[in-house]
């Protein structure tokens, strides 16, 4: 059964946890802050959930009955108030080895500068490079993918969840195109082929749990060197 989120935004639970500050890891915070920074729709969802949460608190404090509107109602209202989303944090010092061509969102730049994490590119495959930014205790990784136009990422599956946020360029998963600010979510059981768009180089921020699953023995052996 396919469990890929076939859209350019995530399930509302992600935005609710982000707005409430209850995401599980710093890497998830960075991923979501970058997504919200780049996506108008994501900012609208966060603003809607914050408005809904505030209204629910007001109703609770006043002893009124539960509110009679949904997140979708608030989303429509938030669309008229684009500045209602959380204001981005003030910029900090430049990240180590900063490269303006990467088009990194400010949230990610701030994280790299605060933690002193350099962006060090390593070979991933023909026309592709990767830079590991963070490793978790249970095989999680936050990393950057940099790929040339037209490159195809071989058919693969997933041992854990994967969030992929487009920072620059585009990629295709089947007949769905993902552009800057769009995020795709995949879970165990998903198998797909990714193709980089022809319009220019593509840079993505990915948060993965466990290693990818390849059918080819050659690619599985190659994972020893890529770490993915």
PDB file of C-alpha atoms in Angstrom:
ATOM      1  CA  UNK A   1       0.000   0.000   0.000  1.00  0.00           C
ATOM      2  CA  UNK A   2       1.432   3.368  -0.981  1.00  0.00           C
ATOM      3  CA  UNK A   3       1.904   5.721   1.962  1.00  0.00           C
ATOM      4  CA  UNK A   4       3.607   8.673   0.336  1.00  0.00           C
ATOM      5  CA  UNK A   5       2.066  12.054   1.116  1.00  0.00           C
ATOM      6  CA  UNK A   6       1.122  13.056  -2.444  1.00  0.00           C
ATOM      7  CA  UNK A   7       1.057  16.761  -1.879  1.00  0.00           C
ATOM      8  CA  UNK A   8       3.321  19.715  -1.350  1.00  0.00           C
ATOM      9  CA  UNK A   9       2.488  20.161   2.335  1.00  0.00           C
ATOM     10  CA  UNK A  10       2.361  17.736   5.252  1.00  0.00           C
ATOM     11  CA  UNK A  11      -0.322  16.379   7.523  1.00  0.00           C
ATOM     12  CA  UNK A  12      -1.687  19.043   9.916  1.00  0.00           C
ATOM     13  CA  UNK A  13      -0.121  17.223  12.875  1.00  0.00           C
ATOM     14  CA  UNK A  14       3.323  18.409  11.716  1.00  0.00           C
ATOM     15  CA  UNK A  15       2.220  22.059  11.709  1.00  0.00           C
ATOM     16  CA  UNK A  16       0.441  21.681  15.046  1.00  0.00           C
ATOM     17  CA  UNK A  17       3.567  20.257  16.706  1.00  0.00           C
ATOM     18  CA  UNK A  18       5.708  22.933  15.071  1.00  0.00           C
ATOM     19  CA  UNK A  19       3.428  25.758  16.252  1.00  0.00           C
ATOM     20  CA  UNK A  20       3.321  24.251  19.757  1.00  0.00           C
ATOM     21  CA  UNK A  21       7.092  23.688  19.878  1.00  0.00           C
ATOM     22  CA  UNK A  22       6.632  19.964  20.529  1.00  0.00           C
ATOM     23  CA  UNK A  23       8.570  18.399  17.635  1.00  0.00           C
ATOM     24  CA  UNK A  24      10.821  15.552  18.707  1.00  0.00           C
ATOM     25  CA  UNK A  25      14.279  16.568  17.501  1.00  0.00           C
ATOM     26  CA  UNK A  26      16.244  19.659  16.548  1.00  0.00           C
ATOM     27  CA  UNK A  27      16.497  18.267  13.014  1.00  0.00           C
ATOM     28  CA  UNK A  28      12.688  18.193  12.769  1.00  0.00           C
ATOM     29  CA  UNK A  29      12.608  21.789  14.022  1.00  0.00           C
ATOM     30  CA  UNK A  30      15.076  22.856  11.321  1.00  0.00           C
ATOM     31  CA  UNK A  31      13.215  20.956   8.609  1.00  0.00           C
ATOM     32  CA  UNK A  32       9.837  22.426   9.543  1.00  0.00           C
ATOM     33  CA  UNK A  33      11.169  25.963  10.057  1.00  0.00           C
ATOM     34  CA  UNK A  34      12.766  25.813   6.601  1.00  0.00           C
ATOM     35  CA  UNK A  35       9.547  24.496   5.045  1.00  0.00           C
ATOM     36  CA  UNK A  36       7.412  27.165   6.727  1.00  0.00           C
ATOM     37  CA  UNK A  37       9.876  29.852   5.652  1.00  0.00           C
ATOM     38  CA  UNK A  38       9.721  28.811   1.985  1.00  0.00           C
ATOM     39  CA  UNK A  39       6.052  27.808   1.598  1.00  0.00           C
ATOM     40  CA  UNK A  40       3.152  30.274   1.675  1.00  0.00           C
ATOM     41  CA  UNK A  41       0.718  27.424   2.271  1.00  0.00           C
ATOM     42  CA  UNK A  42       2.754  26.047   5.170  1.00  0.00           C
ATOM     43  CA  UNK A  43       2.885  29.496   6.795  1.00  0.00           C
ATOM     44  CA  UNK A  44      -0.868  29.766   6.387  1.00  0.00           C
ATOM     45  CA  UNK A  45      -1.398  26.427   8.099  1.00  0.00           C
ATOM     46  CA  UNK A  46       0.809  27.381  11.044  1.00  0.00           C
ATOM     47  CA  UNK A  47      -0.979  30.726  11.357  1.00  0.00           C
ATOM     48  CA  UNK A  48      -4.361  28.983  11.222  1.00  0.00           C
ATOM     49  CA  UNK A  49      -3.425  26.516  13.933  1.00  0.00           C
ATOM     50  CA  UNK A  50      -2.057  29.298  16.136  1.00  0.00           C
ATOM     51  CA  UNK A  51      -5.276  31.263  15.685  1.00  0.00           C
ATOM     52  CA  UNK A  52      -7.342  28.193  16.461  1.00  0.00           C
ATOM     53  CA  UNK A  53      -5.264  27.419  19.542  1.00  0.00           C
ATOM     54  CA  UNK A  54      -5.591  30.978  20.801  1.00  0.00           C
ATOM     55  CA  UNK A  55      -9.335  30.989  20.233  1.00  0.00           C
ATOM     56  CA  UNK A  56      -9.714  27.681  22.064  1.00  0.00           C
ATOM     57  CA  UNK A  57      -7.765  29.038  25.041  1.00  0.00           C
ATOM     58  CA  UNK A  58      -9.938  32.157  25.100  1.00  0.00           C
ATOM     59  CA  UNK A  59     -13.079  30.022  24.986  1.00  0.00           C
ATOM     60  CA  UNK A  60     -11.771  27.799  27.768  1.00  0.00           C
ATOM     61  CA  UNK A  61     -10.854  30.755  29.988  1.00  0.00           C
ATOM     62  CA  UNK A  62     -14.277  32.318  29.510  1.00  0.00           C
ATOM     63  CA  UNK A  63     -16.161  29.065  30.087  1.00  0.00           C
ATOM     64  CA  UNK A  64     -17.778  29.217  26.645  1.00  0.00           C
ATOM     65  CA  UNK A  65     -18.832  26.144  24.654  1.00  0.00           C
ATOM     66  CA  UNK A  66     -16.271  24.535  22.298  1.00  0.00           C
ATOM     67  CA  UNK A  67     -15.682  26.415  19.074  1.00  0.00           C
ATOM     68  CA  UNK A  68     -17.863  25.550  16.115  1.00  0.00           C
ATOM     69  CA  UNK A  69     -15.337  25.931  13.301  1.00  0.00           C
ATOM     70  CA  UNK A  70     -12.585  23.812  11.806  1.00  0.00           C
ATOM     71  CA  UNK A  71      -8.946  24.241  10.854  1.00  0.00           C
ATOM     72  CA  UNK A  72     -10.132  24.611   7.236  1.00  0.00           C
ATOM     73  CA  UNK A  73     -12.286  27.597   8.289  1.00  0.00           C
ATOM     74  CA  UNK A  74      -9.293  29.193   9.983  1.00  0.00           C
ATOM     75  CA  UNK A  75      -7.100  28.477   6.955  1.00  0.00           C
ATOM     76  CA  UNK A  76      -9.464  30.506   4.807  1.00  0.00           C
ATOM     77  CA  UNK A  77      -9.364  33.362   7.299  1.00  0.00           C
ATOM     78  CA  UNK A  78      -5.562  33.157   7.653  1.00  0.00           C
ATOM     79  CA  UNK A  79      -5.288  33.564   3.904  1.00  0.00           C
ATOM     80  CA  UNK A  80      -6.349  37.179   4.384  1.00  0.00           C
ATOM     81  CA  UNK A  81      -3.626  37.695   7.008  1.00  0.00           C
ATOM     82  CA  UNK A  82      -0.316  36.517   5.519  1.00  0.00           C
ATOM     83  CA  UNK A  83       1.654  38.246   8.280  1.00  0.00           C
ATOM     84  CA  UNK A  84      -0.006  36.211  11.018  1.00  0.00           C
ATOM     85  CA  UNK A  85       2.620  33.457  10.810  1.00  0.00           C
ATOM     86  CA  UNK A  86       5.535  33.326  13.213  1.00  0.00           C
ATOM     87  CA  UNK A  87       8.162  35.916  12.301  1.00  0.00           C
ATOM     88  CA  UNK A  88      11.486  34.427  11.245  1.00  0.00           C
ATOM     89  CA  UNK A  89      14.312  34.691  13.750  1.00  0.00           C
ATOM     90  CA  UNK A  90      16.859  37.443  13.275  1.00  0.00           C
ATOM     91  CA  UNK A  91      19.828  36.352  11.144  1.00  0.00           C
ATOM     92  CA  UNK A  92      22.977  35.289  12.940  1.00  0.00           C
ATOM     93  CA  UNK A  93      26.552  34.983  11.741  1.00  0.00           C
ATOM     94  CA  UNK A  94      27.185  33.241   8.435  1.00  0.00           C
ATOM     95  CA  UNK A  95      27.505  29.461   8.522  1.00  0.00           C
ATOM     96  CA  UNK A  96      30.929  27.861   8.086  1.00  0.00           C
ATOM     97  CA  UNK A  97      31.886  27.504   4.423  1.00  0.00           C
ATOM     98  CA  UNK A  98      28.772  29.472   3.401  1.00  0.00           C
ATOM     99  CA  UNK A  99      27.915  29.218  -0.304  1.00  0.00           C
ATOM    100  CA  UNK A 100      25.369  31.710  -1.609  1.00  0.00           C
ATOM    101  CA  UNK A 101      24.581  29.481  -4.607  1.00  0.00           C
ATOM    102  CA  UNK A 102      22.956  26.912  -2.304  1.00  0.00           C
ATOM    103  CA  UNK A 103      19.896  29.108  -1.661  1.00  0.00           C
ATOM    104  CA  UNK A 104      19.642  27.835   1.922  1.00  0.00           C
ATOM    105  CA  UNK A 105      16.678  29.136   3.946  1.00  0.00           C
ATOM    106  CA  UNK A 106      17.544  31.434   6.837  1.00  0.00           C
ATOM    107  CA  UNK A 107      16.367  28.855   9.385  1.00  0.00           C
ATOM    108  CA  UNK A 108      18.906  26.356   8.088  1.00  0.00           C
ATOM    109  CA  UNK A 109      21.656  28.980   7.857  1.00  0.00           C
ATOM    110  CA  UNK A 110      21.014  29.944  11.477  1.00  0.00           C
ATOM    111  CA  UNK A 111      21.232  26.301  12.570  1.00  0.00           C
ATOM    112  CA  UNK A 112      24.518  25.743  10.727  1.00  0.00           C
ATOM    113  CA  UNK A 113      26.013  28.917  12.189  1.00  0.00           C
ATOM    114  CA  UNK A 114      24.787  28.213  15.729  1.00  0.00           C
ATOM    115  CA  UNK A 115      26.131  24.655  15.761  1.00  0.00           C
ATOM    116  CA  UNK A 116      29.262  25.357  13.721  1.00  0.00           C
ATOM    117  CA  UNK A 117      28.245  22.671  11.211  1.00  0.00           C
ATOM    118  CA  UNK A 118      30.103  22.943   7.882  1.00  0.00           C
ATOM    119  CA  UNK A 119      28.537  21.894   4.579  1.00  0.00           C
ATOM    120  CA  UNK A 120      30.975  19.268   3.318  1.00  0.00           C
ATOM    121  CA  UNK A 121      29.975  17.652   0.056  1.00  0.00           C
ATOM    122  CA  UNK A 122      30.670  14.017  -0.678  1.00  0.00           C
ATOM    123  CA  UNK A 123      30.026  11.829  -3.719  1.00  0.00           C
ATOM    124  CA  UNK A 124      26.613  10.155  -3.778  1.00  0.00           C
ATOM    125  CA  UNK A 125      26.326   8.985  -7.382  1.00  0.00           C
ATOM    126  CA  UNK A 126      26.768  10.230 -10.944  1.00  0.00           C
ATOM    127  CA  UNK A 127      25.688  13.887 -10.931  1.00  0.00           C
ATOM    128  CA  UNK A 128      24.824  13.825  -7.224  1.00  0.00           C
ATOM    129  CA  UNK A 129      26.484  14.960  -4.009  1.00  0.00           C
ATOM    130  CA  UNK A 130      25.388  14.862  -0.384  1.00  0.00           C
ATOM    131  CA  UNK A 131      26.304  16.693   2.806  1.00  0.00           C
ATOM    132  CA  UNK A 132      25.391  15.190   6.191  1.00  0.00           C
ATOM    133  CA  UNK A 133      24.412  17.916   8.658  1.00  0.00           C
ATOM    134  CA  UNK A 134      23.146  15.939  11.656  1.00  0.00           C
ATOM    135  CA  UNK A 135      22.933  12.345  12.877  1.00  0.00           C
ATOM    136  CA  UNK A 136      20.449  11.098  15.463  1.00  0.00           C
ATOM    137  CA  UNK A 137      20.714   8.299  17.975  1.00  0.00           C
ATOM    138  CA  UNK A 138      18.480   5.938  16.000  1.00  0.00           C
ATOM    139  CA  UNK A 139      19.844   6.226  12.483  1.00  0.00           C
ATOM    140  CA  UNK A 140      18.190   9.558  11.641  1.00  0.00           C
ATOM    141  CA  UNK A 141      20.034  11.916   9.319  1.00  0.00           C
ATOM    142  CA  UNK A 142      19.521  15.500   8.224  1.00  0.00           C
ATOM    143  CA  UNK A 143      21.329  16.039   4.952  1.00  0.00           C
ATOM    144  CA  UNK A 144      21.528  18.039   1.771  1.00  0.00           C
ATOM    145  CA  UNK A 145      21.220  16.577  -1.711  1.00  0.00           C
ATOM    146  CA  UNK A 146      22.696  18.457  -4.679  1.00  0.00           C
ATOM    147  CA  UNK A 147      21.884  16.999  -8.089  1.00  0.00           C
ATOM    148  CA  UNK A 148      22.384  18.011 -11.700  1.00  0.00           C
ATOM    149  CA  UNK A 149      19.429  18.521 -14.053  1.00  0.00           C
ATOM    150  CA  UNK A 150      17.912  15.337 -15.450  1.00  0.00           C
ATOM    151  CA  UNK A 151      19.606  12.974 -12.997  1.00  0.00           C
ATOM    152  CA  UNK A 152      17.534   9.921 -12.051  1.00  0.00           C
ATOM    153  CA  UNK A 153      17.713   8.503  -8.527  1.00  0.00           C
ATOM    154  CA  UNK A 154      17.382   4.711  -8.848  1.00  0.00           C
ATOM    155  CA  UNK A 155      14.197   2.930  -7.786  1.00  0.00           C
ATOM    156  CA  UNK A 156      14.281   2.557  -4.010  1.00  0.00           C
ATOM    157  CA  UNK A 157      12.244   1.944  -0.883  1.00  0.00           C
ATOM    158  CA  UNK A 158      12.486   3.130   2.710  1.00  0.00           C
ATOM    159  CA  UNK A 159      13.339   1.540   6.038  1.00  0.00           C
ATOM    160  CA  UNK A 160      11.880   4.535   7.870  1.00  0.00           C
ATOM    161  CA  UNK A 161      10.174   7.829   7.231  1.00  0.00           C
ATOM    162  CA  UNK A 162      11.644  10.424   4.878  1.00  0.00           C
ATOM    163  CA  UNK A 163      10.900  14.132   4.470  1.00  0.00           C
ATOM    164  CA  UNK A 164      12.322  15.829   1.378  1.00  0.00           C
ATOM    165  CA  UNK A 165      12.098  19.623   1.089  1.00  0.00           C
ATOM    166  CA  UNK A 166      13.036  21.347  -2.174  1.00  0.00           C
ATOM    167  CA  UNK A 167      15.283  24.369  -1.650  1.00  0.00           C
ATOM    168  CA  UNK A 168      16.262  25.023  -5.256  1.00  0.00           C
ATOM    169  CA  UNK A 169      15.251  23.585  -8.637  1.00  0.00           C
ATOM    170  CA  UNK A 170      12.724  20.754  -8.786  1.00  0.00           C
ATOM    171  CA  UNK A 171      12.251  16.995  -8.870  1.00  0.00           C
ATOM    172  CA  UNK A 172       9.590  14.624 -10.134  1.00  0.00           C
ATOM    173  CA  UNK A 173       8.124  11.631  -8.328  1.00  0.00           C
ATOM    174  CA  UNK A 174       6.036   9.924 -10.968  1.00  0.00           C
ATOM    175  CA  UNK A 175       3.814  12.610 -12.509  1.00  0.00           C
ATOM    176  CA  UNK A 176       4.058  14.958  -9.486  1.00  0.00           C
ATOM    177  CA  UNK A 177       6.538  17.830  -9.543  1.00  0.00           C
ATOM    178  CA  UNK A 178       8.024  19.330  -6.382  1.00  0.00           C
ATOM    179  CA  UNK A 179       9.370  22.898  -6.397  1.00  0.00           C
ATOM    180  CA  UNK A 180      11.025  25.160  -3.786  1.00  0.00           C
ATOM    181  CA  UNK A 181       9.054  25.081  -0.532  1.00  0.00           C
ATOM    182  CA  UNK A 182       7.296  21.805  -1.422  1.00  0.00           C
ATOM    183  CA  UNK A 183       7.914  18.818   0.829  1.00  0.00           C
ATOM    184  CA  UNK A 184       7.267  15.136   0.183  1.00  0.00           C
ATOM    185  CA  UNK A 185       6.779  12.614   2.970  1.00  0.00           C
ATOM    186  CA  UNK A 186       7.456   8.905   2.444  1.00  0.00           C
ATOM    187  CA  UNK A 187       7.107   6.003   4.873  1.00  0.00           C
ATOM    188  CA  UNK A 188       8.249   2.361   5.034  1.00  0.00           C
ATOM    189  CA  UNK A 189       6.683   0.410   2.190  1.00  0.00           C
ATOM    190  CA  UNK A 190       6.976   3.251  -0.323  1.00  0.00           C
ATOM    191  CA  UNK A 191       8.923   2.475  -3.482  1.00  0.00           C
ATOM    192  CA  UNK A 192       9.476   5.168  -6.066  1.00  0.00           C
ATOM    193  CA  UNK A 193      11.746   6.675  -8.698  1.00  0.00           C
ATOM    194  CA  UNK A 194      12.908  10.264  -8.429  1.00  0.00           C
ATOM    195  CA  UNK A 195      13.969  12.359 -11.423  1.00  0.00           C
ATOM    196  CA  UNK A 196      15.573  15.786 -11.147  1.00  0.00           C
ATOM    197  CA  UNK A 197      13.917  18.511 -13.229  1.00  0.00           C
ATOM    198  CA  UNK A 198      15.598  19.782 -16.364  1.00  0.00           C
ATOM    199  CA  UNK A 199      15.473  23.469 -15.415  1.00  0.00           C
ATOM    200  CA  UNK A 200      18.652  23.563 -13.347  1.00  0.00           C
ATOM    201  CA  UNK A 201      20.443  21.984 -10.423  1.00  0.00           C
ATOM    202  CA  UNK A 202      18.257  20.746  -7.575  1.00  0.00           C
ATOM    203  CA  UNK A 203      19.091  21.140  -3.899  1.00  0.00           C
ATOM    204  CA  UNK A 204      16.961  19.397  -1.285  1.00  0.00           C
ATOM    205  CA  UNK A 205      17.009  19.132   2.488  1.00  0.00           C
ATOM    206  CA  UNK A 206      16.175  15.588   3.578  1.00  0.00           C
ATOM    207  CA  UNK A 207      15.406  14.086   6.972  1.00  0.00           C
ATOM    208  CA  UNK A 208      15.549  10.302   6.876  1.00  0.00           C
ATOM    209  CA  UNK A 209      15.208   7.441   9.343  1.00  0.00           C
ATOM    210  CA  UNK A 210      17.335   4.413   8.506  1.00  0.00           C
ATOM    211  CA  UNK A 211      18.890   3.660   5.144  1.00  0.00           C
ATOM    212  CA  UNK A 212      17.222   3.556   1.760  1.00  0.00           C
ATOM    213  CA  UNK A 213      16.371   0.143   0.303  1.00  0.00           C
ATOM    214  CA  UNK A 214      17.713  -0.707  -3.163  1.00  0.00           C
ATOM    215  CA  UNK A 215      16.950  -3.848  -5.126  1.00  0.00           C
ATOM    216  CA  UNK A 216      20.271  -3.809  -6.961  1.00  0.00           C
ATOM    217  CA  UNK A 217      23.105  -5.654  -5.119  1.00  0.00           C
ATOM    218  CA  UNK A 218      25.543  -3.151  -6.604  1.00  0.00           C
ATOM    219  CA  UNK A 219      23.655  -0.205  -5.138  1.00  0.00           C
ATOM    220  CA  UNK A 220      23.308  -1.957  -1.788  1.00  0.00           C
ATOM    221  CA  UNK A 221      27.063  -2.468  -1.703  1.00  0.00           C
ATOM    222  CA  UNK A 222      27.583   1.161  -2.688  1.00  0.00           C
ATOM    223  CA  UNK A 223      25.612   2.251   0.389  1.00  0.00           C
ATOM    224  CA  UNK A 224      28.592   1.261   2.510  1.00  0.00           C
ATOM    225  CA  UNK A 225      30.431   4.244   1.064  1.00  0.00           C
ATOM    226  CA  UNK A 226      27.573   6.759   0.918  1.00  0.00           C
ATOM    227  CA  UNK A 227      26.132   6.026   4.379  1.00  0.00           C
ATOM    228  CA  UNK A 228      22.601   6.412   2.992  1.00  0.00           C
TER     229      UNK A 228
END
